Amino acid sequence: MKTFVYVDHFKGEVQPASWEALGLGKSLGSVSAVVFGSGLDAITKAAFEYGADEVLAADDAALTDFRAEPYAATLAALASSASPDLILFPTTARTRELAAMIGVDLNTGVLTDVFELDASDNQLVATRPIYEGKVLEKVVCSGKPVIATIRARAFPKPEADSGKSGTTTKVEVKSDALTEVAGYSASESAVNLGDAGVIVSGGRGVSNNPSLQPPAGLDEKQVEIWRAQQGFALITELANVLGGAVGASRAAVDGGYIPYSHQVGQTGKVVTPDLYIACGISGAIQHLVGMRNAKLVVAINKDADAPIFKQARYGVVGDLFQIVPALTEAFKKKLGK
Ligand SMILES: Cc1cc2nc3c(=O)[nH]c(=O)nc-3n(C[C@H](O)[C@H](O)[C@H](O)COP(=O)(O)OP(=O)(O)OC[C@H]3O[C@@H](n4cnc5c(N)ncnc54)[C@H](O)[C@@H]3O)c2cc1C
């Protein structure tokens, strides 16, 4: 099978799921990494190291900033002439737009958010979650090429081979862009939960430590938020020791404890870390649909009957304000930090 893998990046920083897609493509046959942007030498080198048989690069100032129109026009023209069987993308906001546009241009179907791809029986059968993960759908695409966006961390990342190199072919750019990027500004709190191997999450329980004495002059709501911030400081410290990210329940976000970008669940992010530690989170279904595909769930909750314990491999019934710092200290010792 001839597979193209689109390597998604922002200013040269590659979305790690691009390499996971490359590993998946390689397991199916020959794989060409498709790299668009400007100043692509480092990405091209990495693409070979992660297993690309060749790199197809559109390295052009007109593609410095991602815009769907020139990227889709360039990719659709490339795919039309090279006729791959399969085009894989990591699932990101950019590639959802791009895959949909080239699906229309190439008159084929797009399978999104795929986390299993079975190539036996001479047909690609993709598995993807629907209805907030309540149902897993098996889906095939009868058009050609098959286009699929794969979920981050669903497929193994290949080992990089630093000695590997290969041939880079220049791709002709179709730069009929109607939009232009005027600039970028950092969002209030950039957090990449999708790629995190470890997530430590806090819920409404992080505000529940009546023994913490707040500064004078705060009203009731401000005291609640101040207490929650002390709780999230403990959660952040544990996440940092484990090299992980900080997540949150919607109650914590709605309570003003932490920005929305940290929210896990039906109306937040769907995450698949190796380890998910839920602290002071009850385990409502809307939260569970966002984290139940984590490989290992640990729950810390005062209430032994909290539903989160049904999802957890390990549970600690207790006060997170005691358990989380104790865990942090234990991991520091264990990891020599
Ligand atoms: C349409 C819709 C979409 C939604 N989307 C989402 C979503 O994306 N994500 C999401 O999370 N929710 C979502 N919700 C909300 C969801 O239903 C729950 O209300 C929410 O998940 C509850 O958050 P929580 O577990 O932090 O709070 P609670 O349910 O109040 O649980 C707090 C937990 O903390 C424990 N606790 C208290 N103090 C301590 C302590 N000191 N130490 C240890 N444990 C303690 C308590 O025992 C309790 O179990 C959605 C709801 C709707 C209707």
CSV table of N, CA, C and O in Angstrom, one decimal, residues 94-210:
chain,number,residue,atom,x,y,z
A,94,ARG,N,-6.2,22.0,12.5
A,94,ARG,CA,-5.8,22.3,11.1
A,94,ARG,C,-6.1,21.2,10.2
A,94,ARG,O,-6.6,21.4,9.1
A,95,THR,N,-5.8,19.9,10.6
A,95,THR,CA,-5.9,18.8,9.7
A,95,THR,C,-7.4,18.4,9.5
A,95,THR,O,-7.7,17.9,8.4
A,96,ARG,N,-8.3,18.7,10.4
A,96,ARG,CA,-9.7,18.5,10.2
A,96,ARG,C,-10.2,19.3,9.0
A,96,ARG,O,-10.9,18.8,8.2
A,97,GLU,N,-9.7,20.5,9.0
A,97,GLU,CA,-10.1,21.4,7.9
A,97,GLU,C,-9.5,20.9,6.6
A,97,GLU,O,-10.2,20.8,5.5
A,98,LEU,N,-8.2,20.6,6.7
A,98,LEU,CA,-7.5,20.3,5.5
A,98,LEU,C,-8.0,18.9,4.9
A,98,LEU,O,-8.2,18.8,3.7
A,99,ALA,N,-8.2,17.9,5.7
A,99,ALA,CA,-8.6,16.6,5.2
A,99,ALA,C,-10.0,16.8,4.6
A,99,ALA,O,-10.3,16.2,3.5
A,100,ALA,N,-10.9,17.6,5.2
A,100,ALA,CA,-12.2,17.7,4.6
A,100,ALA,C,-12.1,18.4,3.3
A,100,ALA,O,-12.8,17.9,2.3
A,101,MET,N,-11.3,19.4,3.1
A,101,MET,CA,-11.2,20.1,1.9
A,101,MET,C,-10.6,19.2,0.8
A,101,MET,O,-11.1,19.2,-0.4
A,102,ILE,N,-9.6,18.4,1.1
A,102,ILE,CA,-9.0,17.6,0.0
A,102,ILE,C,-10.0,16.4,-0.3
A,102,ILE,O,-10.0,15.9,-1.4
A,103,GLY,N,-10.7,16.0,0.8
A,103,GLY,CA,-11.7,14.9,0.5
A,103,GLY,C,-12.7,15.4,-0.6
A,103,GLY,O,-13.1,14.6,-1.5
A,104,VAL,N,-13.1,16.6,-0.5
A,104,VAL,CA,-14.0,17.2,-1.5
A,104,VAL,C,-13.3,17.3,-2.9
A,104,VAL,O,-13.8,16.8,-3.9
A,105,ASP,N,-12.1,17.8,-2.8
A,105,ASP,CA,-11.3,18.0,-4.1
A,105,ASP,C,-11.1,16.7,-4.8
A,105,ASP,O,-11.1,16.6,-6.0
A,106,LEU,N,-10.8,15.6,-4.0
A,106,LEU,CA,-10.5,14.3,-4.6
A,106,LEU,C,-11.7,13.4,-4.7
A,106,LEU,O,-11.5,12.2,-5.1
A,107,ASN,N,-12.8,13.9,-4.3
A,107,ASN,CA,-14.1,13.2,-4.4
A,107,ASN,C,-14.0,11.8,-3.7
A,107,ASN,O,-14.3,10.8,-4.3
A,108,THR,N,-13.5,11.9,-2.5
A,108,THR,CA,-13.4,10.7,-1.7
A,108,THR,C,-13.9,10.9,-0.2
A,108,THR,O,-14.3,12.1,0.1
A,109,GLY,N,-13.9,9.9,0.6
A,109,GLY,CA,-14.4,10.1,2.0
A,109,GLY,C,-13.3,10.3,3.0
A,109,GLY,O,-12.1,10.1,2.7
A,110,VAL,N,-13.6,10.9,4.1
A,110,VAL,CA,-12.7,11.2,5.2
A,110,VAL,C,-13.1,10.5,6.5
A,110,VAL,O,-14.3,10.7,6.9
A,111,LEU,N,-12.2,9.7,7.0
A,111,LEU,CA,-12.5,9.0,8.3
A,111,LEU,C,-11.8,9.7,9.4
A,111,LEU,O,-10.6,9.8,9.4
A,112,THR,N,-12.5,10.3,10.3
A,112,THR,CA,-11.9,11.2,11.3
A,112,THR,C,-11.7,10.5,12.6
A,112,THR,O,-12.5,9.6,13.0
A,113,ASP,N,-10.7,10.9,13.4
A,113,ASP,CA,-10.5,10.5,14.8
A,113,ASP,C,-10.4,9.0,14.9
A,113,ASP,O,-10.9,8.3,15.9
A,114,VAL,N,-9.7,8.4,14.0
A,114,VAL,CA,-9.5,6.9,13.9
A,114,VAL,C,-8.5,6.5,15.0
A,114,VAL,O,-7.5,7.1,15.2
A,115,PHE,N,-8.9,5.4,15.7
A,115,PHE,CA,-7.9,4.9,16.7
A,115,PHE,C,-7.5,3.4,16.5
A,115,PHE,O,-6.6,2.9,17.2
A,116,GLU,N,-8.1,2.8,15.5
A,116,GLU,CA,-7.7,1.5,15.0
A,116,GLU,C,-7.8,1.4,13.5
A,116,GLU,O,-8.8,1.9,13.0
A,117,LEU,N,-6.9,0.8,12.8
A,117,LEU,CA,-7.0,0.6,11.4
A,117,LEU,C,-6.6,-0.8,11.0
A,117,LEU,O,-5.4,-1.2,11.2
A,118,ASP,N,-7.6,-1.5,10.5
A,118,ASP,CA,-7.3,-2.9,10.2
A,118,ASP,C,-7.2,-3.1,8.7
A,118,ASP,O,-8.1,-2.7,7.9
A,119,ALA,N,-6.0,-3.6,8.2
A,119,ALA,CA,-5.8,-3.7,6.8
A,119,ALA,C,-5.9,-5.1,6.3
A,119,ALA,O,-5.6,-5.4,5.2
A,120,SER,N,-6.4,-6.0,7.1
A,120,SER,CA,-6.5,-7.4,6.7
A,120,SER,C,-7.7,-7.5,5.7
A,120,SER,O,-8.5,-6.5,5.6
A,121,ASP,N,-7.8,-8.5,4.9
A,121,ASP,CA,-8.9,-8.7,3.9
A,121,ASP,C,-8.9,-7.7,2.8
A,121,ASP,O,-9.9,-7.3,2.3
A,122,ASN,N,-7.7,-7.1,2.6
A,122,ASN,CA,-7.5,-6.2,1.4
A,122,ASN,C,-8.5,-5.0,1.5
A,122,ASN,O,-8.8,-4.4,0.5
A,123,GLN,N,-8.9,-4.6,2.7
A,123,GLN,CA,-9.7,-3.4,2.8
A,123,GLN,C,-9.4,-2.7,4.2
A,123,GLN,O,-9.1,-3.4,5.2
A,124,LEU,N,-9.4,-1.4,4.1
A,124,LEU,CA,-9.0,-0.7,5.4
A,124,LEU,C,-10.3,-0.5,6.2
A,124,LEU,O,-11.3,0.1,5.7
A,125,VAL,N,-10.3,-1.0,7.4
A,125,VAL,CA,-11.5,-0.8,8.3
A,125,VAL,C,-11.0,0.0,9.5
A,125,VAL,O,-10.1,-0.4,10.2
A,126,ALA,N,-11.6,1.2,9.6
A,126,ALA,CA,-11.2,2.1,10.6
A,126,ALA,C,-12.2,2.0,11.8
A,126,ALA,O,-13.4,1.8,11.6
A,127,THR,N,-11.7,2.1,13.0
A,127,THR,CA,-12.6,2.2,14.2
A,127,THR,C,-12.4,3.6,14.8
A,127,THR,O,-11.3,4.1,14.9
A,128,ARG,N,-13.6,4.2,15.1
A,128,ARG,CA,-13.6,5.5,15.7
A,128,ARG,C,-14.8,5.7,16.6
A,128,ARG,O,-15.8,5.0,16.5
A,129,PRO,N,-14.6,6.5,17.6
A,129,PRO,CA,-15.7,6.7,18.6
A,129,PRO,C,-16.7,7.6,18.1
A,129,PRO,O,-16.4,8.6,17.4
A,130,ILE,N,-18.0,7.3,18.4
A,130,ILE,CA,-19.1,8.3,18.0
A,130,ILE,C,-19.9,8.4,19.3
A,130,ILE,O,-19.8,7.7,20.2
A,131,TYR,N,-20.8,9.4,19.3
A,131,TYR,CA,-21.7,9.7,20.4
A,131,TYR,C,-20.9,9.8,21.7
A,131,TYR,O,-21.1,9.0,22.7
A,132,GLU,N,-19.9,10.7,21.7
A,132,GLU,CA,-19.1,11.0,22.8
A,132,GLU,C,-18.4,9.7,23.4
A,132,GLU,O,-18.2,9.5,24.5
A,133,GLY,N,-18.1,8.8,22.5
A,133,GLY,CA,-17.4,7.6,22.8
A,133,GLY,C,-18.2,6.5,23.4
A,133,GLY,O,-17.7,5.4,23.8
A,134,LYS,N,-19.5,6.7,23.4
A,134,LYS,CA,-20.4,5.6,23.9
A,134,LYS,C,-20.5,4.4,22.9
A,134,LYS,O,-20.7,3.3,23.3
A,135,VAL,N,-20.3,4.7,21.6
A,135,VAL,CA,-20.3,3.7,20.6
A,135,VAL,C,-19.1,3.7,19.8
A,135,VAL,O,-18.6,4.8,19.5
A,136,LEU,N,-18.5,2.6,19.5
A,136,LEU,CA,-17.4,2.5,18.5
A,136,LEU,C,-17.9,2.1,17.2
A,136,LEU,O,-18.5,1.1,17.1
A,137,GLU,N,-17.5,2.9,16.2
A,137,GLU,CA,-18.0,2.6,14.8
A,137,GLU,C,-16.9,2.1,14.0
A,137,GLU,O,-15.8,2.6,14.0
A,138,LYS,N,-17.2,1.0,13.2
A,138,LYS,CA,-16.3,0.5,12.2
A,138,LYS,C,-16.7,1.0,10.9
A,138,LYS,O,-17.9,0.9,10.5
A,139,VAL,N,-15.8,1.6,10.2
A,139,VAL,CA,-16.2,2.3,8.9
A,139,VAL,C,-15.2,2.1,7.8
A,139,VAL,O,-14.0,2.0,8.1
A,140,VAL,N,-15.7,1.9,6.6
A,140,VAL,CA,-14.8,1.8,5.5
A,140,VAL,C,-15.0,2.9,4.5
A,140,VAL,O,-16.1,3.5,4.5
A,141,CYS,N,-14.1,3.2,3.6
A,141,CYS,CA,-14.2,4.3,2.6
A,141,CYS,C,-14.1,3.6,1.3
A,141,CYS,O,-13.1,3.0,1.0
A,142,SER,N,-15.1,3.8,0.4
A,142,SER,CA,-15.0,3.1,-0.9
A,142,SER,C,-14.3,4.0,-1.9
A,142,SER,O,-14.0,3.6,-3.0
A,143,GLY,N,-14.1,5.3,-1.6
A,143,GLY,CA,-13.4,6.2,-2.5
A,143,GLY,C,-11.9,5.9,-2.5
A,143,GLY,O,-11.4,5.2,-1.6
A,144,LYS,N,-11.2,6.5,-3.4
A,144,LYS,CA,-9.7,6.4,-3.4
A,144,LYS,C,-9.1,7.8,-3.7
A,144,LYS,O,-9.6,8.5,-4.6
A,145,PRO,N,-8.1,8.3,-2.9
A,145,PRO,CA,-7.5,7.6,-1.8
A,145,PRO,C,-8.4,7.6,-0.5
A,145,PRO,O,-9.3,8.4,-0.4
A,146,VAL,N,-8.2,6.6,0.4
A,146,VAL,CA,-8.8,6.7,1.7
A,146,VAL,C,-8.1,7.8,2.5
A,146,VAL,O,-6.9,7.9,2.4
A,147,ILE,N,-8.9,8.7,3.1
A,147,ILE,CA,-8.3,9.7,3.9
A,147,ILE,C,-8.7,9.5,5.3
A,147,ILE,O,-9.9,9.2,5.6
A,148,ALA,N,-7.7,9.5,6.2
A,148,ALA,CA,-8.1,9.3,7.6
A,148,ALA,C,-7.3,10.2,8.5
A,148,ALA,O,-6.1,10.4,8.3
A,149,THR,N,-7.9,10.7,9.6
A,149,THR,CA,-7.2,11.5,10.6
A,149,THR,C,-7.1,10.6,11.8
A,149,THR,O,-8.1,10.0,12.2
A,150,ILE,N,-5.9,10.4,12.4
A,150,ILE,CA,-5.8,9.5,13.5
A,150,ILE,C,-5.7,10.2,14.8
A,150,ILE,O,-5.1,11.3,14.9
A,151,ARG,N,-6.2,9.6,15.8
A,151,ARG,CA,-6.2,10.2,17.1
A,151,ARG,C,-4.8,10.1,17.8
A,151,ARG,O,-4.1,9.1,17.6
A,152,ALA,N,-4.5,11.2,18.4
A,152,ALA,CA,-3.1,11.3,19.1
A,152,ALA,C,-3.0,10.1,20.1
A,152,ALA,O,-4.0,9.8,20.8
A,153,ARG,N,-1.9,9.5,20.2
A,153,ARG,CA,-1.5,8.5,21.1
A,153,ARG,C,-2.3,7.2,21.0
A,153,ARG,O,-2.2,6.3,21.8
A,154,ALA,N,-3.0,7.0,19.8
A,154,ALA,CA,-3.7,5.8,19.6
A,154,ALA,C,-2.8,4.7,19.0
A,154,ALA,O,-3.0,3.5,19.1
A,155,PHE,N,-1.7,5.2,18.3
A,155,PHE,CA,-0.8,4.3,17.6
A,155,PHE,C,0.6,4.6,18.1
A,155,PHE,O,0.9,5.7,18.5
A,156,PRO,N,1.5,3.5,18.2
A,156,PRO,CA,2.8,3.7,18.7
A,156,PRO,C,3.7,4.7,17.9
A,156,PRO,O,3.6,4.7,16.7
A,157,LYS,N,4.5,5.5,18.6
A,157,LYS,CA,5.4,6.3,17.9
A,157,LYS,C,6.6,5.5,17.6
A,157,LYS,O,7.2,4.8,18.5
A,158,PRO,N,7.1,5.5,16.3
A,158,PRO,CA,8.3,4.7,16.0
A,158,PRO,C,9.5,5.2,16.7
A,158,PRO,O,9.6,6.4,17.0
A,159,GLU,N,10.5,4.4,16.8
A,159,GLU,CA,11.8,4.8,17.4
A,159,GLU,C,12.5,5.6,16.3
A,159,GLU,O,12.5,5.2,15.1
A,160,ALA,N,13.1,6.7,16.6
A,160,ALA,CA,13.8,7.5,15.6
A,160,ALA,C,15.2,6.9,15.4
A,160,ALA,O,15.9,6.4,16.3
A,161,ASP,N,15.6,6.8,14.1
A,161,ASP,CA,16.9,6.3,13.7
A,161,ASP,C,17.7,7.5,13.2
A,161,ASP,O,17.5,7.9,12.1
A,162,SER,N,18.6,8.0,14.0
A,162,SER,CA,19.3,9.2,13.7
A,162,SER,C,20.1,9.2,12.5
A,162,SER,O,20.5,10.2,11.9
A,163,GLY,N,20.5,8.0,12.1
A,163,GLY,CA,21.4,7.9,10.9
A,163,GLY,C,20.6,7.9,9.6
A,163,GLY,O,21.2,8.0,8.5
A,164,LYS,N,19.3,7.8,9.6
A,164,LYS,CA,18.5,7.5,8.4
A,164,LYS,C,18.3,8.8,7.6
A,164,LYS,O,18.0,9.9,8.2
A,165,SER,N,18.4,8.8,6.3
A,165,SER,CA,18.1,9.9,5.4
A,165,SER,C,17.5,9.4,4.1
A,165,SER,O,17.3,8.2,4.0
A,166,GLY,N,17.2,10.3,3.2
A,166,GLY,CA,16.6,9.8,2.0
A,166,GLY,C,16.4,10.9,1.0
A,166,GLY,O,17.0,12.0,1.1
A,167,THR,N,15.6,10.7,0.0
A,167,THR,CA,15.4,11.7,-1.1
A,167,THR,C,14.2,12.6,-0.8
A,167,THR,O,13.1,12.1,-0.5
A,168,THR,N,14.4,13.9,-1.0
A,168,THR,CA,13.3,14.8,-0.8
A,168,THR,C,12.9,15.3,-2.2
A,168,THR,O,13.8,15.7,-3.0
A,169,THR,N,11.6,15.3,-2.5
A,169,THR,CA,11.1,15.7,-3.8
A,169,THR,C,10.4,17.0,-3.6
A,169,THR,O,9.6,17.1,-2.6
A,170,LYS,N,10.7,18.0,-4.4
A,170,LYS,CA,10.0,19.3,-4.3
A,170,LYS,C,8.6,19.2,-4.8
A,170,LYS,O,8.4,18.7,-5.9
A,171,VAL,N,7.7,19.8,-4.1
A,171,VAL,CA,6.2,19.8,-4.5
A,171,VAL,C,5.9,21.1,-5.0
A,171,VAL,O,6.2,22.2,-4.4
A,172,GLU,N,5.2,21.2,-6.1
A,172,GLU,CA,4.7,22.5,-6.7
A,172,GLU,C,3.6,23.1,-5.8
A,172,GLU,O,2.7,22.4,-5.5
A,173,VAL,N,3.8,24.3,-5.5
A,173,VAL,CA,2.8,25.0,-4.6
A,173,VAL,C,1.7,25.7,-5.4
A,173,VAL,O,1.9,26.3,-6.5
A,174,LYS,N,0.5,25.5,-4.9
A,174,LYS,CA,-0.7,26.2,-5.5
A,174,LYS,C,-1.1,27.2,-4.5
A,174,LYS,O,-1.7,26.9,-3.5
A,175,SER,N,-0.7,28.5,-4.7
A,175,SER,CA,-0.8,29.5,-3.7
A,175,SER,C,-1.9,30.4,-3.9
A,175,SER,O,-1.8,31.6,-3.8
A,176,ASP,N,-3.1,29.9,-4.2
A,176,ASP,CA,-4.2,30.8,-4.5
A,176,ASP,C,-5.0,31.1,-3.2
A,176,ASP,O,-6.2,30.9,-3.0
A,177,ALA,N,-4.2,31.7,-2.2
A,177,ALA,CA,-4.8,31.9,-0.9
A,177,ALA,C,-5.7,33.2,-0.9
A,177,ALA,O,-5.4,34.2,-1.5
A,178,LEU,N,-6.8,33.0,-0.2
A,178,LEU,CA,-7.7,34.2,-0.1
A,178,LEU,C,-7.6,34.8,1.3
A,178,LEU,O,-8.1,35.9,1.5
A,179,THR,N,-6.9,34.1,2.2
A,179,THR,CA,-6.7,34.7,3.5
A,179,THR,C,-5.2,34.8,3.8
A,179,THR,O,-4.4,34.2,3.2
A,180,GLU,N,-5.0,35.7,4.8
A,180,GLU,CA,-3.6,35.9,5.2
A,180,GLU,C,-3.6,36.0,6.7
A,180,GLU,O,-4.5,36.5,7.3
A,181,VAL,N,-2.5,35.4,7.3
A,181,VAL,CA,-2.4,35.5,8.8
A,181,VAL,C,-1.8,36.8,9.2
A,181,VAL,O,-0.7,37.2,8.8
A,182,ALA,N,-2.6,37.6,10.0
A,182,ALA,CA,-2.1,38.9,10.3
A,182,ALA,C,-1.1,38.8,11.5
A,182,ALA,O,-0.3,39.7,11.7
A,183,GLY,N,-1.2,37.8,12.3
A,183,GLY,CA,-0.3,37.6,13.5
A,183,GLY,C,-0.8,36.6,14.4
A,183,GLY,O,-1.9,36.0,14.2
A,184,TYR,N,0.0,36.3,15.4
A,184,TYR,CA,-0.4,35.3,16.4
A,184,TYR,C,-0.2,35.9,17.8
A,184,TYR,O,0.7,36.7,18.0
A,185,SER,N,-1.1,35.5,18.7
A,185,SER,CA,-0.8,35.9,20.1
A,185,SER,C,-1.1,34.6,21.0
A,185,SER,O,-1.9,33.8,20.6
A,186,ALA,N,-0.3,34.5,22.0
A,186,ALA,CA,-0.4,33.3,22.9
A,186,ALA,C,-1.8,33.3,23.6
A,186,ALA,O,-2.2,34.4,24.0
A,187,SER,N,-2.4,32.1,23.7
A,187,SER,CA,-3.7,32.1,24.4
A,187,SER,C,-3.4,32.2,25.9
A,187,SER,O,-2.2,32.0,26.3
A,188,GLU,N,-4.4,32.5,26.7
A,188,GLU,CA,-4.2,32.7,28.1
A,188,GLU,C,-3.4,31.6,28.8
A,188,GLU,O,-2.5,31.8,29.6
A,189,SER,N,-3.8,30.3,28.5
A,189,SER,CA,-3.0,29.3,29.1
A,189,SER,C,-3.0,28.1,28.1
A,189,SER,O,-3.9,27.3,27.9
A,190,ALA,N,-1.9,28.1,27.3
A,190,ALA,CA,-1.7,27.0,26.3
A,190,ALA,C,-1.5,25.7,27.1
A,190,ALA,O,-0.6,25.6,27.9
A,191,VAL,N,-2.3,24.7,26.8
A,191,VAL,CA,-2.1,23.4,27.4
A,191,VAL,C,-2.4,22.4,26.4
A,191,VAL,O,-3.4,22.4,25.7
A,192,ASN,N,-1.5,21.4,26.3
A,192,ASN,CA,-1.7,20.4,25.2
A,192,ASN,C,-2.1,19.0,25.9
A,192,ASN,O,-1.2,18.2,26.2
A,193,LEU,N,-3.4,18.9,26.2
A,193,LEU,CA,-3.8,17.6,26.9
A,193,LEU,C,-3.7,16.4,26.0
A,193,LEU,O,-3.5,15.3,26.4
A,194,GLY,N,-4.0,16.7,24.7
A,194,GLY,CA,-4.1,15.6,23.8
A,194,GLY,C,-2.8,14.8,23.7
A,194,GLY,O,-2.9,13.6,23.5
A,195,ASP,N,-1.7,15.4,23.8
A,195,ASP,CA,-0.4,14.7,23.6
A,195,ASP,C,0.2,14.3,24.9
A,195,ASP,O,1.3,13.6,25.0
A,196,ALA,N,-0.5,14.6,26.1
A,196,ALA,CA,0.2,14.3,27.4
A,196,ALA,C,0.1,12.8,27.7
A,196,ALA,O,-0.9,12.2,27.6
A,197,GLY,N,1.3,12.3,28.2
A,197,GLY,CA,1.3,10.9,28.6
A,197,GLY,C,0.8,10.7,30.0
A,197,GLY,O,0.3,9.7,30.4
A,198,VAL,N,0.9,11.8,30.8
A,198,VAL,CA,0.3,11.8,32.1
A,198,VAL,C,-0.5,13.0,32.3
A,198,VAL,O,-0.1,14.1,31.9
A,199,ILE,N,-1.7,12.8,32.9
A,199,ILE,CA,-2.6,14.0,33.2
A,199,ILE,C,-3.0,13.9,34.7
A,199,ILE,O,-3.5,12.8,35.1
A,200,VAL,N,-2.8,14.9,35.5
A,200,VAL,CA,-3.3,15.0,36.8
A,200,VAL,C,-4.4,16.0,36.8
A,200,VAL,O,-4.2,17.2,36.4
A,201,SER,N,-5.7,15.6,37.1
A,201,SER,CA,-6.8,16.4,37.0
A,201,SER,C,-7.4,16.7,38.3
A,201,SER,O,-7.4,15.9,39.2
A,202,GLY,N,-8.0,17.9,38.4
A,202,GLY,CA,-8.7,18.3,39.7
A,202,GLY,C,-10.1,18.7,39.4
A,202,GLY,O,-10.5,19.2,38.4
A,203,GLY,N,-11.0,18.4,40.4
A,203,GLY,CA,-12.4,18.7,40.3
A,203,GLY,C,-12.8,19.7,41.4
A,203,GLY,O,-12.0,20.3,42.0
A,204,ARG,N,-14.1,19.7,41.6
A,204,ARG,CA,-14.6,20.6,42.7
A,204,ARG,C,-14.0,20.4,44.0
A,204,ARG,O,-13.8,21.3,44.8
A,205,GLY,N,-13.6,19.1,44.3
A,205,GLY,CA,-12.9,18.8,45.5
A,205,GLY,C,-11.7,19.6,45.8
A,205,GLY,O,-11.3,19.7,47.0
A,206,VAL,N,-11.0,20.2,44.8
A,206,VAL,CA,-9.8,20.9,45.1
A,206,VAL,C,-10.0,22.2,45.9
A,206,VAL,O,-9.1,22.8,46.5
A,207,SER,N,-11.3,22.6,46.0
A,207,SER,CA,-11.6,23.8,46.8
A,207,SER,C,-12.0,23.4,48.2
A,207,SER,O,-12.2,24.3,49.0
A,208,ASN,N,-12.0,22.1,48.5
A,208,ASN,CA,-12.6,21.7,49.8
A,208,ASN,C,-11.5,21.4,50.8
A,208,ASN,O,-11.2,20.2,51.1
A,209,ASN,N,-10.9,22.5,51.3
A,209,ASN,CA,-10.0,22.3,52.4
A,209,ASN,C,-10.3,23.5,53.4
A,209,ASN,O,-9.6,24.5,53.4
A,210,PRO,N,-11.3,23.3,54.3
A,210,PRO,CA,-11.7,24.4,55.2
A,210,PRO,C,-10.6,24.8,56.1
A,210,PRO,O,-10.6,25.9,56.6
